[in-house]
PDB file of C-alpha atoms in Angstrom:
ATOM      1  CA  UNK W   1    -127.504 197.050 -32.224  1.00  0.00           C
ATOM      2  CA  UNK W   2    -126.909 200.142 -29.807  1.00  0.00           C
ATOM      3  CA  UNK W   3    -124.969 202.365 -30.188  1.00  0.00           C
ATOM      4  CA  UNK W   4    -121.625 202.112 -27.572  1.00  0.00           C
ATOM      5  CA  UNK W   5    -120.984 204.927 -25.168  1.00  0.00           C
ATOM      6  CA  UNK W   6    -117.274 205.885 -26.241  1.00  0.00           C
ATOM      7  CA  UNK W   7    -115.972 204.907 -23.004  1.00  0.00           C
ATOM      8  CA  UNK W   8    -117.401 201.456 -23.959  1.00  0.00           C
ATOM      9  CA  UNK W   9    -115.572 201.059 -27.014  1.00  0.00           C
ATOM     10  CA  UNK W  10    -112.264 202.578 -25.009  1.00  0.00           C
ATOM     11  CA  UNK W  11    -112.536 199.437 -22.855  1.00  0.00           C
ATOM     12  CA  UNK W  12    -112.818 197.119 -25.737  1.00  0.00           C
ATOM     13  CA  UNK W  13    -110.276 198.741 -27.778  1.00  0.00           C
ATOM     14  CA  UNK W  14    -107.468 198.147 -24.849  1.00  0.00           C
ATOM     15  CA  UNK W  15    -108.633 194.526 -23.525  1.00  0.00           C
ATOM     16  CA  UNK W  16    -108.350 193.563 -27.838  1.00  0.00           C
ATOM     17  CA  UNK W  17    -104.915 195.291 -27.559  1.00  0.00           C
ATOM     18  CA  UNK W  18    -103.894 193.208 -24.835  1.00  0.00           C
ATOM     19  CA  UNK W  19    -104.173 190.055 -26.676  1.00  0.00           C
ATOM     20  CA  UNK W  20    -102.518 190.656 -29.467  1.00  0.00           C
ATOM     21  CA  UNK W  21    -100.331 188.161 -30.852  1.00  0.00           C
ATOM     22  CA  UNK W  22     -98.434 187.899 -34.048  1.00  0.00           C
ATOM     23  CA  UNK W  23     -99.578 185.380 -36.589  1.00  0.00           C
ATOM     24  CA  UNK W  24     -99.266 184.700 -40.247  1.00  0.00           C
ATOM     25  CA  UNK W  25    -102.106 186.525 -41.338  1.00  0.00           C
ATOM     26  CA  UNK W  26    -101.330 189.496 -43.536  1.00  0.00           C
ATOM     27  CA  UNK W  27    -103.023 192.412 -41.698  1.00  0.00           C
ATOM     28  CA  UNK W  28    -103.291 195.613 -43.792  1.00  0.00           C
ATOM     29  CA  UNK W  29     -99.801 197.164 -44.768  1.00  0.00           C
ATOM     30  CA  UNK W  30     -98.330 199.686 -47.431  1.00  0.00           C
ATOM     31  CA  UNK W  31     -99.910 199.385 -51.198  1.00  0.00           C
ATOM     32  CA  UNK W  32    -102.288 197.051 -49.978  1.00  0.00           C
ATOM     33  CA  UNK W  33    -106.378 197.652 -50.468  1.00  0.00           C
ATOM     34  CA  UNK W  34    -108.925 195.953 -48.328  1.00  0.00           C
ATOM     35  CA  UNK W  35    -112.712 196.021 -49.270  1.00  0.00           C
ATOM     36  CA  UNK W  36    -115.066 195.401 -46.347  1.00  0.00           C
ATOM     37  CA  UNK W  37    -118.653 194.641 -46.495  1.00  0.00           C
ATOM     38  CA  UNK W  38    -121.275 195.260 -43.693  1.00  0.00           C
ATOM     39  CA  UNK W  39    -123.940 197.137 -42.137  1.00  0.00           C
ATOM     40  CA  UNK W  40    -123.814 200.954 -40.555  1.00  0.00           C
ATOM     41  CA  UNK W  41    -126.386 201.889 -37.785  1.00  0.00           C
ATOM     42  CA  UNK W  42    -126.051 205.761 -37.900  1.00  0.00           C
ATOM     43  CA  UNK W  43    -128.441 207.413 -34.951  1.00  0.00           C
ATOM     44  CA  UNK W  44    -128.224 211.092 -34.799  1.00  0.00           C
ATOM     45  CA  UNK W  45    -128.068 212.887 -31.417  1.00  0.00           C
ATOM     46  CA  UNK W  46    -130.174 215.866 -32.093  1.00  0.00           C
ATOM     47  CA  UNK W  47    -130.374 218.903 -30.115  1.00  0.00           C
ATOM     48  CA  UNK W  48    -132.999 220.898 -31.665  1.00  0.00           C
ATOM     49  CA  UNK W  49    -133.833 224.210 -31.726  1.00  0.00           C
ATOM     50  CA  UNK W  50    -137.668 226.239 -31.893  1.00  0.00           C
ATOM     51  CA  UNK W  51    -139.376 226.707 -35.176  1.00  0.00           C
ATOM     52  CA  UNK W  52    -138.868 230.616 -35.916  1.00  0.00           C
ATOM     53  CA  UNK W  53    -142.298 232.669 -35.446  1.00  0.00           C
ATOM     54  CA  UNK W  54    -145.555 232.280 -36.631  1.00  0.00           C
ATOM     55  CA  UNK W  55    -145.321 228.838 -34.139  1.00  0.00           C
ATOM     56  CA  UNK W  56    -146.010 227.602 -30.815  1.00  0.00           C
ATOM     57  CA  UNK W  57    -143.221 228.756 -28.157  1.00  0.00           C
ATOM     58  CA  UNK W  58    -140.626 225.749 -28.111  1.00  0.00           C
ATOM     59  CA  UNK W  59    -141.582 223.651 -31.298  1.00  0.00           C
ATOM     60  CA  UNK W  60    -138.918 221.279 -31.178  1.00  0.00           C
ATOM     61  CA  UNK W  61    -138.000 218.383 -33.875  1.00  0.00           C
ATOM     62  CA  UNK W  62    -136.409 214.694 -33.053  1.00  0.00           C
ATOM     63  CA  UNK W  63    -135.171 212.703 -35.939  1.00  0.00           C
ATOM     64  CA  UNK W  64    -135.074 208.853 -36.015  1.00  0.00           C
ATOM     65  CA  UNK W  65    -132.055 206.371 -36.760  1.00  0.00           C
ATOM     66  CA  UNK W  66    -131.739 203.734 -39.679  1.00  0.00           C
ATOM     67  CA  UNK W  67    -129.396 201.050 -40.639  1.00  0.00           C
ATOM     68  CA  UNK W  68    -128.089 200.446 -44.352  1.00  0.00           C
ATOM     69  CA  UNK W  69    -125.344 198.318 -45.691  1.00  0.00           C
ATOM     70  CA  UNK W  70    -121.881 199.566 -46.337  1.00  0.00           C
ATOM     71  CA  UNK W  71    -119.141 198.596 -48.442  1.00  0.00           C
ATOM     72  CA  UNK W  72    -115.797 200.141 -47.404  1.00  0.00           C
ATOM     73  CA  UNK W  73    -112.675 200.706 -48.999  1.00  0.00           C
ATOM     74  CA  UNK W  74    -109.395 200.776 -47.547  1.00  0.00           C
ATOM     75  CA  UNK W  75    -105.800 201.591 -48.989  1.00  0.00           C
ATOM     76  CA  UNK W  76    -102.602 201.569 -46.748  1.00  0.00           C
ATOM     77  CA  UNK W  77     -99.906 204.597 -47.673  1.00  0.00           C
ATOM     78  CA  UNK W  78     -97.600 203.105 -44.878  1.00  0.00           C
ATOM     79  CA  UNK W  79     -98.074 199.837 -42.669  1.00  0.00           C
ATOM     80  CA  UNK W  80     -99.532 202.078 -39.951  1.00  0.00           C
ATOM     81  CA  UNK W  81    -101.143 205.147 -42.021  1.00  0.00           C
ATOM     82  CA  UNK W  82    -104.180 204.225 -44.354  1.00  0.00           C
ATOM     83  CA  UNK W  83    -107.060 205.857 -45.824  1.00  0.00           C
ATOM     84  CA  UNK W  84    -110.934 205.329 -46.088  1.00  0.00           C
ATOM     85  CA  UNK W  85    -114.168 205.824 -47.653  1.00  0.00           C
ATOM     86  CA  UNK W  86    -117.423 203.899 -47.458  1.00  0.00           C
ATOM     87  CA  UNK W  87    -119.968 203.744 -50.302  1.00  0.00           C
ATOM     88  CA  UNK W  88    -123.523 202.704 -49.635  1.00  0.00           C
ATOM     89  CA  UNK W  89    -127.207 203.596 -49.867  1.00  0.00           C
ATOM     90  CA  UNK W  90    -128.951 206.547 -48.224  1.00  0.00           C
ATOM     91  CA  UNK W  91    -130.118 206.498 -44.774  1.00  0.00           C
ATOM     92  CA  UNK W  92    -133.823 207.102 -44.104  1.00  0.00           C
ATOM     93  CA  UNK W  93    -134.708 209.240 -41.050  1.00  0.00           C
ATOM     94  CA  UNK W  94    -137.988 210.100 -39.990  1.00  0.00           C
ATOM     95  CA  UNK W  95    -138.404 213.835 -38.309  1.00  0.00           C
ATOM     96  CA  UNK W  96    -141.029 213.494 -35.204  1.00  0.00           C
ATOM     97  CA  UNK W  97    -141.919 216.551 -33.000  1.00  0.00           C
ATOM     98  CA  UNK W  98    -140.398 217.075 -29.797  1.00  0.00           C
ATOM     99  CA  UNK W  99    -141.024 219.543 -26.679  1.00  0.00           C
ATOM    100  CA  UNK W 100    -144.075 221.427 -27.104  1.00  0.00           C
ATOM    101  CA  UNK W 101    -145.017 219.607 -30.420  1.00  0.00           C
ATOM    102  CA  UNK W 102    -144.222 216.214 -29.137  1.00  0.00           C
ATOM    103  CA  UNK W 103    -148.023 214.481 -29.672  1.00  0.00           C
ATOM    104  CA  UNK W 104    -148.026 215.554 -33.129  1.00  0.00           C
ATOM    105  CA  UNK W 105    -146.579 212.627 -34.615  1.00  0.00           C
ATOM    106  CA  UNK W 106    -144.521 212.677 -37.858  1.00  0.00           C
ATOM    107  CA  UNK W 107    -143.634 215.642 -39.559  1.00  0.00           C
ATOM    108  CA  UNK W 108    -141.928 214.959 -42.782  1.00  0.00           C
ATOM    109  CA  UNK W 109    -139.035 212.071 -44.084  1.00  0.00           C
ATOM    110  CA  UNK W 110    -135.401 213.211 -45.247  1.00  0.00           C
ATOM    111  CA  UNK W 111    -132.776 210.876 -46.879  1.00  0.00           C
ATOM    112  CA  UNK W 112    -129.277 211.333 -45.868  1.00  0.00           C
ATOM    113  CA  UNK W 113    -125.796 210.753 -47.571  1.00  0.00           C
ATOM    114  CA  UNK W 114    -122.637 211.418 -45.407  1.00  0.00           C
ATOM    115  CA  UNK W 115    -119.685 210.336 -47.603  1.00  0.00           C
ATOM    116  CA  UNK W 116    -116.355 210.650 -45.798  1.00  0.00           C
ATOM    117  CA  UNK W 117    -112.989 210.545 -46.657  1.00  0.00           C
ATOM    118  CA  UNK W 118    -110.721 209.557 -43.598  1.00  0.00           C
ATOM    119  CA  UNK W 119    -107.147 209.233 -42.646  1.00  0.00           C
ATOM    120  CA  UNK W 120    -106.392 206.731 -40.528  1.00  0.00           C
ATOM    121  CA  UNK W 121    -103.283 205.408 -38.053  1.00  0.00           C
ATOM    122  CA  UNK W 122    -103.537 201.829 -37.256  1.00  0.00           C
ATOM    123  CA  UNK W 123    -101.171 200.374 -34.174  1.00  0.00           C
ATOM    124  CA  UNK W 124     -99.012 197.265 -34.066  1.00  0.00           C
ATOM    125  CA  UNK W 125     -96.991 195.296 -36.809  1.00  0.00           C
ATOM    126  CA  UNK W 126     -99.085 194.895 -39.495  1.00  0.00           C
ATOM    127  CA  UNK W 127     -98.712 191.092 -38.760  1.00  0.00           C
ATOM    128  CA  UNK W 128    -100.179 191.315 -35.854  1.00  0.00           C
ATOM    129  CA  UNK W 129    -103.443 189.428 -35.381  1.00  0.00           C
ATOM    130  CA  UNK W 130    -105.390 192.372 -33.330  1.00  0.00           C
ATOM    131  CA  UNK W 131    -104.963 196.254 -34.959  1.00  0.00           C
ATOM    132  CA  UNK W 132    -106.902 199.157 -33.297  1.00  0.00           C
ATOM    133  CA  UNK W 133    -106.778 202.414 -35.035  1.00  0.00           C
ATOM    134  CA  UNK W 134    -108.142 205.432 -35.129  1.00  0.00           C
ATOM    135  CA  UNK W 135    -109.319 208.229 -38.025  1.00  0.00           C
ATOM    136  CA  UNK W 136    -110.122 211.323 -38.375  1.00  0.00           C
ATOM    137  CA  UNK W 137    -112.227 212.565 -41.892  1.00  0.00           C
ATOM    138  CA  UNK W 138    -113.937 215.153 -43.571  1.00  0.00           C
ATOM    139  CA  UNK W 139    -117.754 214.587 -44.051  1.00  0.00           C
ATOM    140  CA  UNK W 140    -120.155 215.667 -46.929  1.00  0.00           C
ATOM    141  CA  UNK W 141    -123.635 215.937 -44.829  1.00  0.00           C
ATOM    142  CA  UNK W 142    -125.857 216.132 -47.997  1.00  0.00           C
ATOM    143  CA  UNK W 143    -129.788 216.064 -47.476  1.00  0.00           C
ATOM    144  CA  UNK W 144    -132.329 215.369 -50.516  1.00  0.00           C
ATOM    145  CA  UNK W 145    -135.766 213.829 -50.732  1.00  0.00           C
ATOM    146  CA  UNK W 146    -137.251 215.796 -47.754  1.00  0.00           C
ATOM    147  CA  UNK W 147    -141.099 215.085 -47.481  1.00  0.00           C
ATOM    148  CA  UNK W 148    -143.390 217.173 -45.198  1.00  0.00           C
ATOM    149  CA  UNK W 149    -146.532 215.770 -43.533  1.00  0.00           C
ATOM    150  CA  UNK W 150    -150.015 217.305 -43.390  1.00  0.00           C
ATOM    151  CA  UNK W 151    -149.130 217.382 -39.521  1.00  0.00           C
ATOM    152  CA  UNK W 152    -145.989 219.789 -40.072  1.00  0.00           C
ATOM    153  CA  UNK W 153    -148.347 221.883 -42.212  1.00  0.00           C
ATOM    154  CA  UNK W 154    -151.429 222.133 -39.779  1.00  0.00           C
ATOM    155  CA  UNK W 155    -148.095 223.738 -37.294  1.00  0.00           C
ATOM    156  CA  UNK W 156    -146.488 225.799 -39.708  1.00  0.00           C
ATOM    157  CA  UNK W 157    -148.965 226.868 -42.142  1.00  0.00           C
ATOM    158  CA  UNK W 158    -152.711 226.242 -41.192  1.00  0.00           C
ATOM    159  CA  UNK W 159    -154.955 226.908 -44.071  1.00  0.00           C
ATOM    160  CA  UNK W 160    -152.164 227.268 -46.977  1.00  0.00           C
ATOM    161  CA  UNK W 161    -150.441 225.274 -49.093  1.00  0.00           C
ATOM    162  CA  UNK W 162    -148.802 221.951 -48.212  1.00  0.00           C
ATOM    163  CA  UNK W 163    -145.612 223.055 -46.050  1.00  0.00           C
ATOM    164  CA  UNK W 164    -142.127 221.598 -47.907  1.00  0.00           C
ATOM    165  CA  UNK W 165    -138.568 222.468 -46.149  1.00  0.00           C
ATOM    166  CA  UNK W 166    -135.058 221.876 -46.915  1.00  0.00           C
ATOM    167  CA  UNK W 167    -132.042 220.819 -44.814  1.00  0.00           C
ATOM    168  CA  UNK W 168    -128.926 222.664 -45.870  1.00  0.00           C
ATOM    169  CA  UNK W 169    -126.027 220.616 -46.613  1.00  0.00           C
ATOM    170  CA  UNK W 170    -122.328 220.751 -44.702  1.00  0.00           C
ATOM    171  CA  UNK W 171    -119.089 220.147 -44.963  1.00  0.00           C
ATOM    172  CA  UNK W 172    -118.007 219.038 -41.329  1.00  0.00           C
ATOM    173  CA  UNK W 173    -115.190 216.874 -39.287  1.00  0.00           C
ATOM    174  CA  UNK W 174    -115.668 213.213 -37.899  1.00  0.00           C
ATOM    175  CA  UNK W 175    -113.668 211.007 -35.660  1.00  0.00           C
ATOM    176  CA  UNK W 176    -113.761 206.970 -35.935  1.00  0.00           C
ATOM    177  CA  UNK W 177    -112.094 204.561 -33.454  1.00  0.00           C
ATOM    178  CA  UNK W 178    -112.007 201.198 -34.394  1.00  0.00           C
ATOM    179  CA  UNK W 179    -110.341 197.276 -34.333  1.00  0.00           C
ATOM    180  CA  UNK W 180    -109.588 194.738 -36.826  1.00  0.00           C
ATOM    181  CA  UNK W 181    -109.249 191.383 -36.157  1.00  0.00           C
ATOM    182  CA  UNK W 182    -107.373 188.952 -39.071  1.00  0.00           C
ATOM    183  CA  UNK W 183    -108.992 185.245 -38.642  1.00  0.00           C
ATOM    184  CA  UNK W 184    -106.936 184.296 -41.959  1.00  0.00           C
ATOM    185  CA  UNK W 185    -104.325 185.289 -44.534  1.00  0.00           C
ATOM    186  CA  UNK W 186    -106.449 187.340 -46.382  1.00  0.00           C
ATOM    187  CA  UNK W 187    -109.874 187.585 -44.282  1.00  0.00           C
ATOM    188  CA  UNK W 188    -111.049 190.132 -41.460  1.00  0.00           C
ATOM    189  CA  UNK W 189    -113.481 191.446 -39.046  1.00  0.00           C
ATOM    190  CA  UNK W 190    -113.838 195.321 -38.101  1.00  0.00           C
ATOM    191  CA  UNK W 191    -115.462 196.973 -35.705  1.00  0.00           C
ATOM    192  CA  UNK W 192    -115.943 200.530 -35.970  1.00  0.00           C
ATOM    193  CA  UNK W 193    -117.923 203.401 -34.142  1.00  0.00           C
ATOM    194  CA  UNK W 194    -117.398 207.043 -35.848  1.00  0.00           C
ATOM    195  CA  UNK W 195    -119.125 210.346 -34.079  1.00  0.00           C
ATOM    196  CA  UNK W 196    -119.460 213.660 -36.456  1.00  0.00           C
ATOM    197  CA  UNK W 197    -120.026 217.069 -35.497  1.00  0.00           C
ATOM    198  CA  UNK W 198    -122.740 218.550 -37.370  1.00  0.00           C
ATOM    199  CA  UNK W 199    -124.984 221.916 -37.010  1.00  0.00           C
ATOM    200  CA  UNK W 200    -127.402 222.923 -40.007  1.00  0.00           C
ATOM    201  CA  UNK W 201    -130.223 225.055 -40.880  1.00  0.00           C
ATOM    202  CA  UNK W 202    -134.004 223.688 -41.845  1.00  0.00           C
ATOM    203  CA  UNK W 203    -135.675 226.134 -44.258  1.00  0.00           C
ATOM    204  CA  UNK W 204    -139.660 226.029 -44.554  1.00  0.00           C
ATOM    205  CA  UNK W 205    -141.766 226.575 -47.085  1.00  0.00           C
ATOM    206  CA  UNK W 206    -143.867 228.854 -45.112  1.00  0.00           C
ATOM    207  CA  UNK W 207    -141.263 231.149 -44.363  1.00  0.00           C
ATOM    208  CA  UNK W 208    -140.003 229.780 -40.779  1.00  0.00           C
ATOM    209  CA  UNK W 209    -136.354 228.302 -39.993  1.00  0.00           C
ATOM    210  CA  UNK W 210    -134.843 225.672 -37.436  1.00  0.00           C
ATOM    211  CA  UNK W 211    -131.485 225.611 -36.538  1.00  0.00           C
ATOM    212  CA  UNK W 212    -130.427 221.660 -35.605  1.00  0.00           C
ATOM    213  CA  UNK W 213    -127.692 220.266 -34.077  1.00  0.00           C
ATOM    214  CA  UNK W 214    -127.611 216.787 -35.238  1.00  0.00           C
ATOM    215  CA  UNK W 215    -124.113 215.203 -34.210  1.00  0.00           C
ATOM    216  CA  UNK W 216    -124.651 211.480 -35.736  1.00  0.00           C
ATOM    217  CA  UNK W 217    -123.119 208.305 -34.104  1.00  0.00           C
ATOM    218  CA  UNK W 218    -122.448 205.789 -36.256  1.00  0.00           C
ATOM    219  CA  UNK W 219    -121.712 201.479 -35.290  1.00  0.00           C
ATOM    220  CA  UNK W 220    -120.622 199.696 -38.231  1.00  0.00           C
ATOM    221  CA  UNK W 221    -119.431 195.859 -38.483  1.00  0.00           C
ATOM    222  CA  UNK W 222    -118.558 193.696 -41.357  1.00  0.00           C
ATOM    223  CA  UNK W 223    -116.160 190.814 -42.901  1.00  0.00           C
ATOM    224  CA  UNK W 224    -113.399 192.828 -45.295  1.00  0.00           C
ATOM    225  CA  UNK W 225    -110.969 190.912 -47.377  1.00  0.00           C
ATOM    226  CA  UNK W 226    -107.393 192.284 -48.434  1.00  0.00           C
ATOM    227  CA  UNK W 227    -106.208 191.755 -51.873  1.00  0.00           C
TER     228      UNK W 227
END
């Protein structure tokens, strides 16, 4: 799946608006939880900056997407207002050089776990068949597991010990714009695309830093049910 420009998912969000119709289906409304299942495609959008000295002039850093399964939970305060949070595995990104250091290959592994707590506002009667809404959260941007490659130490370290780094963690704002559709009384689809801002700090073994600018989008689909 790739990722949708936001404009994209603008489009979509007003044609599914347009044919909304009301049905019997009970779409989410106050004191009622929803529990979705599905996958999350979450592909960072990294803007990287130079390993500090001892390294080559503009020794830049890419990191690779992944895709894990999600189950989300939902709980309406009003028919309109709800909140959010998803629970699910870690995502596995692999950190590549870029710029300068862009034939070196792989440089190390990270696992990443964003939990995020939104609040949401979702439009029309909560009979209606088609809801967009839209969020806003606070994210927990929490690295662990970082693995460095002999290639990162050969740049950072030649002739010492094995190079290991860490990725400091952040607290940090996201926005999510989404639709649900209700096919029955108590089963639904979602579609959801979330962007959050994120800037953080690698820290090297060997003494040398790397600011990153990360910024993850995230494209998540699954089949929730409302109890």
């Amino acid at each position: 799946m790739k990722v949708m420009k936001a404009n994209a998912l603008i489009k979509l969000v007003a044609v599914t608006a347009a044919l909304v119709a009301a049905s019997g289906a009970q779409a989410q409304s106050a004191g009622q939880w929803t529990l979705k299942a599905g996958v999350n495609k979450l592909t960072p959008k990294v803007e990287s900056g130079n390993v500090t000295a001892p390294a080559l002039p503009n020794s830049k850093a890419d990191i690779s997407g992944d895709t894990e399964p999600i189950l989300v939970v939902t709980y309406g305060i009003t028919d309109n207002i709800s909140v959010e949070t998803a629970l699910g595995l870690p995502y596995k990104h692999e950190i590549f050089g870029a710029d300068a250091i862009a034939g070196t290959g792989k440089l190390g592994e990270v696992q990443a776990l964003p939990p995020t707590l939104f609040a949401q506002y979702r439009f029309f009667d909560p009979k209606s068949m088609v809801r967009p809404y839209v969020g806003a959260g606070l994210t927990y941007a929490w690295f662990r597991k970082t693995t460095g490659s002999g290639a990162l130490t050969a740049l950072t370290n030649v002739g010492g010990p094995p190079t290991t780094f860490e990725i400091d963690n952040k607290f940090t704002g996201t926005a999510q714009l989404g639709v649900a559709v209700n096919f029955s009384e108590r089963w639904f689809a979602d579609l959801g695309v979330t962007k959050t801002w994120l800037k953080t700090k690698v820290h090297f073994s060997s003494g040398q830093t790397q600011d990153m600018k990360l910024d993850p989008v995230g494209v998540n689909f699954g089949i929730g049910y409302k109890f």
